[in-house]
XYZ file of N, CA and C in Angstrom:
681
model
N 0.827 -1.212 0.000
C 0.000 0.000 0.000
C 0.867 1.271 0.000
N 1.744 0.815 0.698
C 2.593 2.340 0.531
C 3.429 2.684 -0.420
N 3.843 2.180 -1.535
C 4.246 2.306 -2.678
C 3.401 2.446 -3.549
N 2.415 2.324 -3.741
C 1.400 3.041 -4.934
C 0.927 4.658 -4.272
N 0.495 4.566 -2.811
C 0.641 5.594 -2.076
C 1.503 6.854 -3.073
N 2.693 6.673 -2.372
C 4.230 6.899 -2.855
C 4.005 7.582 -4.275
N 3.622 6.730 -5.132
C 3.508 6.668 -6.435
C 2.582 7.713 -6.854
N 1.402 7.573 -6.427
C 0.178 8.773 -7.051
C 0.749 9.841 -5.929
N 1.035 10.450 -4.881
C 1.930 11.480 -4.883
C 2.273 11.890 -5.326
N 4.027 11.198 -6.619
C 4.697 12.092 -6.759
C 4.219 12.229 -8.034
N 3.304 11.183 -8.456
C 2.430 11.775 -9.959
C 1.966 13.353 -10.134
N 0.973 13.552 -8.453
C 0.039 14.666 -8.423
C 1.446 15.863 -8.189
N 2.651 15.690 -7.506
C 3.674 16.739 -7.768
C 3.880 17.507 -8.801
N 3.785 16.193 -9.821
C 4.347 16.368 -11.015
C 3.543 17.186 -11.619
N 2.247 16.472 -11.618
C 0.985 17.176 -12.670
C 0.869 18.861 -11.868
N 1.139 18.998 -10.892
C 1.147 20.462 -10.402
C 2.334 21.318 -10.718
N 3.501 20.715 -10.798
C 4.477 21.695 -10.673
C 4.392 21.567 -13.126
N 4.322 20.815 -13.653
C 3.895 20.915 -15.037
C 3.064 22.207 -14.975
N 1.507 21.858 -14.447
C 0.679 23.237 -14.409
C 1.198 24.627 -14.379
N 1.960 24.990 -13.122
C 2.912 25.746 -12.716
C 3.598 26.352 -13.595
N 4.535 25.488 -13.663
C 5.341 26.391 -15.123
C 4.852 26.470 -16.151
N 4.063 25.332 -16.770
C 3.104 26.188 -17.993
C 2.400 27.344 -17.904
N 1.792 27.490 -16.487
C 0.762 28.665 -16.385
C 2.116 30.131 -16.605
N 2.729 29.872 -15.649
C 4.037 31.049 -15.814
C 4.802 31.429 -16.881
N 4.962 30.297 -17.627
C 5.391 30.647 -18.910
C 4.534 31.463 -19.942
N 3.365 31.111 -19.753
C 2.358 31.740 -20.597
C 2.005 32.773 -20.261
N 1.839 33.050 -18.534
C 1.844 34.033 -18.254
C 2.841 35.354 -18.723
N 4.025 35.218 -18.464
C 5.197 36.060 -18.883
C 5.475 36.485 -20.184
N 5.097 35.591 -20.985
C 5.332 35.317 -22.799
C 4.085 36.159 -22.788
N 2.869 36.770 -22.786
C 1.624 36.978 -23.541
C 0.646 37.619 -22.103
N 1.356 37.558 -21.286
C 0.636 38.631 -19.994
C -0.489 37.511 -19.185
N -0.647 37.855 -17.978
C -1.827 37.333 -17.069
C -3.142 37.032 -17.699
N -3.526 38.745 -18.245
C -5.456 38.568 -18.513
C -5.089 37.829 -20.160
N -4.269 37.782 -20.538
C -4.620 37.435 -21.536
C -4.529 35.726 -22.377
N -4.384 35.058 -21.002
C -4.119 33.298 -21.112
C -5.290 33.036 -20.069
N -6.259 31.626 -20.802
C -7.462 31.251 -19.927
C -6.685 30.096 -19.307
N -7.249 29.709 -18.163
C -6.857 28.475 -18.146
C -7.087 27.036 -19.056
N -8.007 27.689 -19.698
C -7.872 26.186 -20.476
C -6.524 25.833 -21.189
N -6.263 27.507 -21.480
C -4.507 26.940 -22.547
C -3.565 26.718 -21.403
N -3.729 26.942 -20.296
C -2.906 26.249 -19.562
C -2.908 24.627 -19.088
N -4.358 24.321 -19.193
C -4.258 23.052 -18.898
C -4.285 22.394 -20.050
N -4.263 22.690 -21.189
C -3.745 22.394 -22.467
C -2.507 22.503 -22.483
N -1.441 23.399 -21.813
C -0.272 23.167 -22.380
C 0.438 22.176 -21.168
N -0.085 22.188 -20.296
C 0.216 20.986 -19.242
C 0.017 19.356 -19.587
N -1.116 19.373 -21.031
C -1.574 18.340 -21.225
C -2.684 17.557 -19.979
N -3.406 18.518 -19.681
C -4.243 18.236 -18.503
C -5.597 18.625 -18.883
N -6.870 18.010 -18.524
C -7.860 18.441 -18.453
C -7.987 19.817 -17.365
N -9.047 20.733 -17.752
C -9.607 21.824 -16.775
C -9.795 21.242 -15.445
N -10.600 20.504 -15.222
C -11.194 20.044 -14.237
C -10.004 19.493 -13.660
N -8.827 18.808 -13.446
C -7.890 18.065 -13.173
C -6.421 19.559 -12.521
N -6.961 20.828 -13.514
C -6.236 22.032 -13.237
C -6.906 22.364 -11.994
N -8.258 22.404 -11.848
C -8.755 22.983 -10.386
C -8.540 22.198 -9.353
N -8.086 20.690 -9.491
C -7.871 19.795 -8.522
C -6.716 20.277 -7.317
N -5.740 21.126 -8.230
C -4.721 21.188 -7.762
C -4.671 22.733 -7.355
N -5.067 23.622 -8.572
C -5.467 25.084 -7.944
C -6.623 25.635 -7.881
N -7.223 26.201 -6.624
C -8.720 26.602 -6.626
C -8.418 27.566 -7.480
N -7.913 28.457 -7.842
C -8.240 29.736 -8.713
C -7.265 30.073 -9.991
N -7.443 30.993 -10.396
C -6.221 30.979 -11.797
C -5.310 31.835 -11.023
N -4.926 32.698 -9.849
C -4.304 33.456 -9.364
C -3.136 32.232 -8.749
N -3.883 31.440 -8.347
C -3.171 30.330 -7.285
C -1.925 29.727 -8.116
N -2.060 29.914 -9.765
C -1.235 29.278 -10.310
C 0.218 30.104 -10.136
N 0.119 31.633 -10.153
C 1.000 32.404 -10.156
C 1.666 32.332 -8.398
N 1.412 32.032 -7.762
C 1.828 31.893 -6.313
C 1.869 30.240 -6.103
N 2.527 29.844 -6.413
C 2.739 28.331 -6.350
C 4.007 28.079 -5.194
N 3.959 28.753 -4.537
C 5.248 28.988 -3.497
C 4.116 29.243 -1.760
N 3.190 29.106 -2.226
C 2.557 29.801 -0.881
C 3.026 28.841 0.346
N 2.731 27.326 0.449
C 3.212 26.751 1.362
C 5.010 26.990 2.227
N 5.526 26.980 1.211
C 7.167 27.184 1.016
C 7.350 28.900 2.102
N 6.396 29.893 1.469
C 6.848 30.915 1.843
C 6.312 31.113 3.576
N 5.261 30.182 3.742
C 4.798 29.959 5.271
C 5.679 29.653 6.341
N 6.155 28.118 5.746
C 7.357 27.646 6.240
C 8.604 28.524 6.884
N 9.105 29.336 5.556
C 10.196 29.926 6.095
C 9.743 31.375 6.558
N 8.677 31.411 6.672
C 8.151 32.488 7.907
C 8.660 31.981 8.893
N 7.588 30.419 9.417
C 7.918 30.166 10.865
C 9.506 29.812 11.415
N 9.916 29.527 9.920
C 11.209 28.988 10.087
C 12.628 30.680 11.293
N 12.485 31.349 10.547
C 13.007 32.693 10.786
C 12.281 32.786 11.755
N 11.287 32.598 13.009
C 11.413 32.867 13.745
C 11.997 31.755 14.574
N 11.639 30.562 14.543
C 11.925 29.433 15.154
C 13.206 28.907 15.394
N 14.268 28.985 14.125
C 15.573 29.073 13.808
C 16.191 29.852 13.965
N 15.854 31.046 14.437
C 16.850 32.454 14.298
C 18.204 31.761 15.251
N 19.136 32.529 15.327
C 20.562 32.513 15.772
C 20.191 32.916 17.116
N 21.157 32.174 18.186
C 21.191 32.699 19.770
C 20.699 34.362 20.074
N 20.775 34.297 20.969
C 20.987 35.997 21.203
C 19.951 36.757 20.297
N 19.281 36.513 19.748
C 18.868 37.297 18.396
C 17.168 37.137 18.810
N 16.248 38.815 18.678
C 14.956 38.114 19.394
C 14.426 37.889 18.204
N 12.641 37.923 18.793
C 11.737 37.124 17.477
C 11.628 38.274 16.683
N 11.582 39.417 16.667
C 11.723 40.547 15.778
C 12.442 41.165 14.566
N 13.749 40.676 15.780
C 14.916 40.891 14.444
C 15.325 40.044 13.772
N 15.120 38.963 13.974
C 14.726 37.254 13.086
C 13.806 38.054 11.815
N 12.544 38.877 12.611
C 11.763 38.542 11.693
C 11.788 39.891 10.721
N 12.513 40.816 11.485
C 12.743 41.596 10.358
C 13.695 41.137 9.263
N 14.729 40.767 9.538
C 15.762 40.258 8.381
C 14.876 39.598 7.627
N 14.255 38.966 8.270
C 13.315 37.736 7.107
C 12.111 38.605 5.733
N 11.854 39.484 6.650
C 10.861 40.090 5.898
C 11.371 41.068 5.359
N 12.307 41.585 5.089
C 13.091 42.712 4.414
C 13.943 42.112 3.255
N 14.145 40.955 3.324
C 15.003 39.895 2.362
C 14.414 39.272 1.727
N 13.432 38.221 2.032
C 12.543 37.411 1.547
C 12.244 37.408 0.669
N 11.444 36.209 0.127
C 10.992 36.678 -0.976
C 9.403 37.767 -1.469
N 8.939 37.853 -0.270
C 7.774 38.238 -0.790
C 8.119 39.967 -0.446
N 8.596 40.905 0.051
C 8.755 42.304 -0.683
C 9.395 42.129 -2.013
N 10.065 41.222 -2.435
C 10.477 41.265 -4.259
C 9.297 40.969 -5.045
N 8.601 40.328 -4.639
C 7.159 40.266 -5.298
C 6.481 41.379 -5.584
N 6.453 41.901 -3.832
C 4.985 43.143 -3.362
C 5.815 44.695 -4.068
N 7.112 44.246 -3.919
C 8.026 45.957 -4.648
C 8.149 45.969 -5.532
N 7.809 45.660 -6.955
C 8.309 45.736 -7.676
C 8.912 46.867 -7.919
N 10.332 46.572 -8.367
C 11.997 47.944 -8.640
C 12.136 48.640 -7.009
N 11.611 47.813 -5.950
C 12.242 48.429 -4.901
C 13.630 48.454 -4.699
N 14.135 46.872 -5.452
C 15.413 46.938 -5.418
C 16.303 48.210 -6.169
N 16.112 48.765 -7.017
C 16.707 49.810 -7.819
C 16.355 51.459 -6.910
N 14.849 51.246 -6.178
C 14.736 52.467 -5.598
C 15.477 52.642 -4.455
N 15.526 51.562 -3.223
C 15.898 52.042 -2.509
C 17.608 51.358 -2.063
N 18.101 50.552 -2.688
C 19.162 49.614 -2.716
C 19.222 48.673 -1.969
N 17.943 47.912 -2.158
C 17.823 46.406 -1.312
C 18.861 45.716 -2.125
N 19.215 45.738 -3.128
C 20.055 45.087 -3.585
C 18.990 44.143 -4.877
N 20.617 42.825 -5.605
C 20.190 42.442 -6.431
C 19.331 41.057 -5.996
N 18.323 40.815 -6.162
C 17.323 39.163 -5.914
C 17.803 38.098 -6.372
N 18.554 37.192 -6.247
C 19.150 36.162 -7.165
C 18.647 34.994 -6.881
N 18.309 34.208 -7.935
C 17.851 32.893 -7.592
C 18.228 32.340 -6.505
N 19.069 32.337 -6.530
C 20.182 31.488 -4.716
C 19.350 32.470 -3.466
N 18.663 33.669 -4.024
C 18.497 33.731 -2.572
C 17.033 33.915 -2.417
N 15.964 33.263 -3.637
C 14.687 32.761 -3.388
C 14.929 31.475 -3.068
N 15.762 30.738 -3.059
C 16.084 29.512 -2.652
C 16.309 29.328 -1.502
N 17.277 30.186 -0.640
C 17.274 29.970 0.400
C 16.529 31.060 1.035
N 16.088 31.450 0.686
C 14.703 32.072 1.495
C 13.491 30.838 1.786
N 13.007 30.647 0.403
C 11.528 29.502 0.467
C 11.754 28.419 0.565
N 12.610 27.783 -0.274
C 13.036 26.687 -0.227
C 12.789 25.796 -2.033
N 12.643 24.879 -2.300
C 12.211 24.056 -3.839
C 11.226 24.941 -3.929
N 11.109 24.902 -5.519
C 9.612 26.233 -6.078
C 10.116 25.229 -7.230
N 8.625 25.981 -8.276
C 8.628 25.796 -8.960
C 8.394 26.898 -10.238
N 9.103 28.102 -10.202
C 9.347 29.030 -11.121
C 9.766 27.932 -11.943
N 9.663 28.451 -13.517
C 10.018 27.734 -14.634
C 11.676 28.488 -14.657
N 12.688 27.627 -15.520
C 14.220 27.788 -15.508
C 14.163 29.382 -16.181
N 14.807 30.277 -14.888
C 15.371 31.241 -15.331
C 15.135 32.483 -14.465
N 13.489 32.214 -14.359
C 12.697 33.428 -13.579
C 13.199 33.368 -12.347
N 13.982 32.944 -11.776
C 14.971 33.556 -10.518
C 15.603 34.660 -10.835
N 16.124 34.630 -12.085
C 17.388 35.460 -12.446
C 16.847 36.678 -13.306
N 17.801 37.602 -12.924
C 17.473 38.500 -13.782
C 16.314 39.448 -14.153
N 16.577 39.285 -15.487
C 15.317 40.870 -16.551
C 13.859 39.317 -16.108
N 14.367 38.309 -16.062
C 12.852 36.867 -15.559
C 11.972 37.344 -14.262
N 12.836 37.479 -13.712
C 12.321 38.064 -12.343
C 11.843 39.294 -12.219
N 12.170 40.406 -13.150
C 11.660 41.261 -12.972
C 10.492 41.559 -13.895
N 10.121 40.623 -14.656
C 9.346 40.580 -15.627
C 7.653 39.974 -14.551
N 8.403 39.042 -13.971
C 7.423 37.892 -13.085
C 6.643 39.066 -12.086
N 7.943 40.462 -11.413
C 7.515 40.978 -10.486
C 6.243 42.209 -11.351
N 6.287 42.723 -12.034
C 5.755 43.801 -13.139
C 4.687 43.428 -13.231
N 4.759 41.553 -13.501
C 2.864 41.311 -14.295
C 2.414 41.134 -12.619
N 2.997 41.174 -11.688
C 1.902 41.077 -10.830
C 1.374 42.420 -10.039
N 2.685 43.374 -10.560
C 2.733 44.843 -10.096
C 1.304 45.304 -10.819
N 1.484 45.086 -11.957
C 0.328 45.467 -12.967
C -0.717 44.740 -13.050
N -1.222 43.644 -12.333
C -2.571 42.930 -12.370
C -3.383 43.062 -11.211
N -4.482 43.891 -10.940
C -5.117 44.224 -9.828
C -5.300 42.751 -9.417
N -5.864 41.715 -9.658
C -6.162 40.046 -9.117
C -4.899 39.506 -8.547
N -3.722 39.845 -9.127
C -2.720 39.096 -8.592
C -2.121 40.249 -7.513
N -2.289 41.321 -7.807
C -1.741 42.117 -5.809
C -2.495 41.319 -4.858
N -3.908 41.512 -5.456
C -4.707 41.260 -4.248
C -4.898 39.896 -3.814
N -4.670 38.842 -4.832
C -4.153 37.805 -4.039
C -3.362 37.691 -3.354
N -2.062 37.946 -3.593
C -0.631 37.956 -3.044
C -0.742 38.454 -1.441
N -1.658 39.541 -2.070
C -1.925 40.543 -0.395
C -2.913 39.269 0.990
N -4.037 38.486 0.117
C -4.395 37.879 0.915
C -3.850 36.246 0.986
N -3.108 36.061 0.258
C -2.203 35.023 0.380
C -1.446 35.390 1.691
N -0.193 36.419 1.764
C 0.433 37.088 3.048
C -0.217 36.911 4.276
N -1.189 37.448 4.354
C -1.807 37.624 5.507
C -2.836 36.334 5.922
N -2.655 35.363 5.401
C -2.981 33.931 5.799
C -1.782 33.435 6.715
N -0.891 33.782 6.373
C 0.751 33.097 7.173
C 0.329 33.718 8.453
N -0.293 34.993 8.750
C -0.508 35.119 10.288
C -0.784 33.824 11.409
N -1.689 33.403 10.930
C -1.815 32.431 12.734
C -1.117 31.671 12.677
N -0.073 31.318 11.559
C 1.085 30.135 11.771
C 2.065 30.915 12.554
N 1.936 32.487 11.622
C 3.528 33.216 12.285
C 3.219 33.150 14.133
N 1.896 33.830 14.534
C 1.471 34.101 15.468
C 1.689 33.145 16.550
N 1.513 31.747 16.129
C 1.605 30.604 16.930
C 3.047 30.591 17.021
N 3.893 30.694 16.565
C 5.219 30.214 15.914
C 6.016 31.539 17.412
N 5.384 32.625 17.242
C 6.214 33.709 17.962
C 5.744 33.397 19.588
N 4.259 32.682 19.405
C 3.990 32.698 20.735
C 4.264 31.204 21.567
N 4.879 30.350 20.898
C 5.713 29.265 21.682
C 7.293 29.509 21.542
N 7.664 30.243 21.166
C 9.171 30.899 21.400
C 9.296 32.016 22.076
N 8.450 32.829 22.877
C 8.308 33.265 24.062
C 7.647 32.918 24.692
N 7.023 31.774 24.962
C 6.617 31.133 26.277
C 5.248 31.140 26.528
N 4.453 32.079 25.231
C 2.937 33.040 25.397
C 1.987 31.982 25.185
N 0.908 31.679 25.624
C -0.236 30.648 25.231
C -0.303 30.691 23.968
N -0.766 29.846 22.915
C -1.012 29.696 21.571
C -2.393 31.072 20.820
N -2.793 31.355 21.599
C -3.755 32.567 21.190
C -3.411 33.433 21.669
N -2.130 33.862 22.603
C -1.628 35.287 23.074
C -1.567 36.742 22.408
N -2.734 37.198 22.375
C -2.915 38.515 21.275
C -1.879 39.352 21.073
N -0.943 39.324 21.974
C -0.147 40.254 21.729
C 0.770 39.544 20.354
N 0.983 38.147 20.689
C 1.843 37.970 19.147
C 0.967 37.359 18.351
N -0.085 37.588 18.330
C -1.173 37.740 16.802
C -1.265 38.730 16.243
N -0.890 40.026 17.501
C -0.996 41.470 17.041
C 0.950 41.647 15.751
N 1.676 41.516 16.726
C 2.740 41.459 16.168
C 3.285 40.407 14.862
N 2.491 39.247 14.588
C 2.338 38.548 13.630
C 1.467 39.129 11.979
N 0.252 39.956 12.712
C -0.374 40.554 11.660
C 0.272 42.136 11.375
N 0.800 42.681 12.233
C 1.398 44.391 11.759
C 3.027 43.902 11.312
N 3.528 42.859 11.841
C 4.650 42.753 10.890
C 4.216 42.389 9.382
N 3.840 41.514 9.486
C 3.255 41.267 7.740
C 2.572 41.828 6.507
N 2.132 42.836 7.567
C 1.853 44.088 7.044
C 2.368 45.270 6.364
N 3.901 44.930 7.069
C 4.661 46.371 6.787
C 5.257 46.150 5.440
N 5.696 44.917 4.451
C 5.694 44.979 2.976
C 4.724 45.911 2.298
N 3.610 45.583 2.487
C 2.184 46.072 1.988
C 2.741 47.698 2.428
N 2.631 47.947 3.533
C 2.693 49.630 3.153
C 3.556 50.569 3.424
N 4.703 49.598 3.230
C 6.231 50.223 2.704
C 5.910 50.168 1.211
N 5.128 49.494 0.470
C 5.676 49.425 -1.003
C 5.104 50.694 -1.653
N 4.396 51.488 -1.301
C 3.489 52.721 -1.395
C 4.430 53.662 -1.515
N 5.449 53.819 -0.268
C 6.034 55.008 -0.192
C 7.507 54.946 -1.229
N 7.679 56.167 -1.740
C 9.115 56.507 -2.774
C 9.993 55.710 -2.163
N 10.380 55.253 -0.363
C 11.356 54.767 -0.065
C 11.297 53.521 0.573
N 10.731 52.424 0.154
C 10.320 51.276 1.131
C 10.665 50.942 2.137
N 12.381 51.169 1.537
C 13.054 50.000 2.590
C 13.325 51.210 4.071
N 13.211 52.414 3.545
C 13.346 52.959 4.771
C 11.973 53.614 5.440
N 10.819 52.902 4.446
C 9.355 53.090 5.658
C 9.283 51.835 6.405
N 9.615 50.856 5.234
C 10.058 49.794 6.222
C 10.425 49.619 7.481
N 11.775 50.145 7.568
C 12.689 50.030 8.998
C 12.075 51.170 10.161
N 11.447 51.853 9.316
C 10.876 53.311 10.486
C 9.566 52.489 10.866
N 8.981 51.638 10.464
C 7.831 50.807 10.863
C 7.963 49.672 11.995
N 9.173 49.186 11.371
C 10.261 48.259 12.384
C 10.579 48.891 13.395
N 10.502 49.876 13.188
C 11.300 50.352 14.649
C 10.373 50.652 15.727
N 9.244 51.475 15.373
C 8.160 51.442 16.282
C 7.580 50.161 16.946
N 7.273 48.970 15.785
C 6.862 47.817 16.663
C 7.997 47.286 17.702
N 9.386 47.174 17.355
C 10.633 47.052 18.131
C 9.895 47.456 19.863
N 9.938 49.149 19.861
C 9.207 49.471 20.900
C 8.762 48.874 22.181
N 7.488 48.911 21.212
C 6.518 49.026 22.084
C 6.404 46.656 22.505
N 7.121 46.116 21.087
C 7.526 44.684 21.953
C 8.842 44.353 22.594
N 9.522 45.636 22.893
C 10.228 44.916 23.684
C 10.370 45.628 25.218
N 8.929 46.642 25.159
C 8.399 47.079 26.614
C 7.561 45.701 27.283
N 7.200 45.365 26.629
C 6.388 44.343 26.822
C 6.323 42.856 27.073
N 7.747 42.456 26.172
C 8.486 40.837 26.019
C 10.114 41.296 26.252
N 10.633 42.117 27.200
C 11.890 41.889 27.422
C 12.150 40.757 27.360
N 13.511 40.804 26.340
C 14.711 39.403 26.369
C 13.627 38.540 25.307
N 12.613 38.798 24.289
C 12.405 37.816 23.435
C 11.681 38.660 22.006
């Protein structure tokens, strides 16, 4: 039993991460609104119905990282280095990551976050399934543009983000010691995750960013000295 198990698994991997990069490829080549899903599950060689199995929506295809990017939420706080609290874990994480390269598009050029390189959506999320290239480069910045420019895909992205809350929330509140519903790090789970979203507004992100960071800093570490 557990080898056929095994087996239709890494089938349904397959048939998803196929979807995936077909949808992205098509996406990038010929724009978002302008590919249905059927030519995607045509170019996957998949029925429609067999495409929704795997993604509830056509947005879902373009965020095919959502699990991955949860993970190394909780991961950055859970893993951070000695000495180091859950904040500044989680600022590095969220100032690097991958998802302000998503939510900024050319923040890197505005404010000098620097260059995004495949190696370091990798070790940010972990395995993805961008099609070969869109790590790198004019790919990546092409990937970041159609979603800059598609009202459906911000606003997914935006409520994709803010789903990682009660994992982050749980995640901050058993690494300081807080009951699993401790509002204070549900509060600090949802206004950190927040601050991509409305740093990307202002001319200078990365430094509404850190002026945003710094206030929550504050007022949690009046509150959670030493974590």
């Amino acid at each position: 039993m557990t080898e056929p198990t095994g087996r239709r698994e890494r089938k349904k991997a397959q048939t998803r991460k196929a979807l995936a990069d077909a949808a992205l490829e098509l996406f990038l080549e010929r724009g978002y609104d302008q590919v249905g899903v059927k030519e995607v599950a045509d170019a996957a060689d998949v029925s429609v119905t067999t495409l929704f199995k795997h993604f509830p929506c056509k947005e879902a295809l373009v965020f095919d990282l959502e699990q991955d990017i949860e993970a190394a939420l909780v991961g950055a706080v859970r893993d951070r280095a000695p000495g180091r609290s859950v904040l500044e874990a989680l600022r590095e994480h969220l100032l690097t990551a991958v998802g302000p390269h998503l939510l900024w598009p050319g923040a890197a050029e505005k404010s000098g976050l620097g260059e995004f390189s495949r190696e370091h959506l990798l070790t940010a999320v972990g395995p993805h399934t961008l099609p070969p290239g869109v790590g790198e480069g004019s790919r990546l910045e092409e990937f970041s543009r159609m979603v800059e420019k598609t009202p459906a895909l911000r606003e997914y992205a935006h409520r994709m983000w803010l789903r990682h809350e009660a994992a982050l929330g749980r995640a901050i509140a058993a690494e300081t010691g807080a009951p699993e519903d401790d509002v204070t790090c549900a509060a600090l789970a949802r206004f950190a995750l927040d601050i991509p979203f409305l740093a990307g507004s202002h001319p200078d992100p990365a430094a509404a960013a850190d002026a945003m960071f710094t206030l929550l800093e504050r007022g949690w570490n009046a509150t959670h000295p030493g974590h």
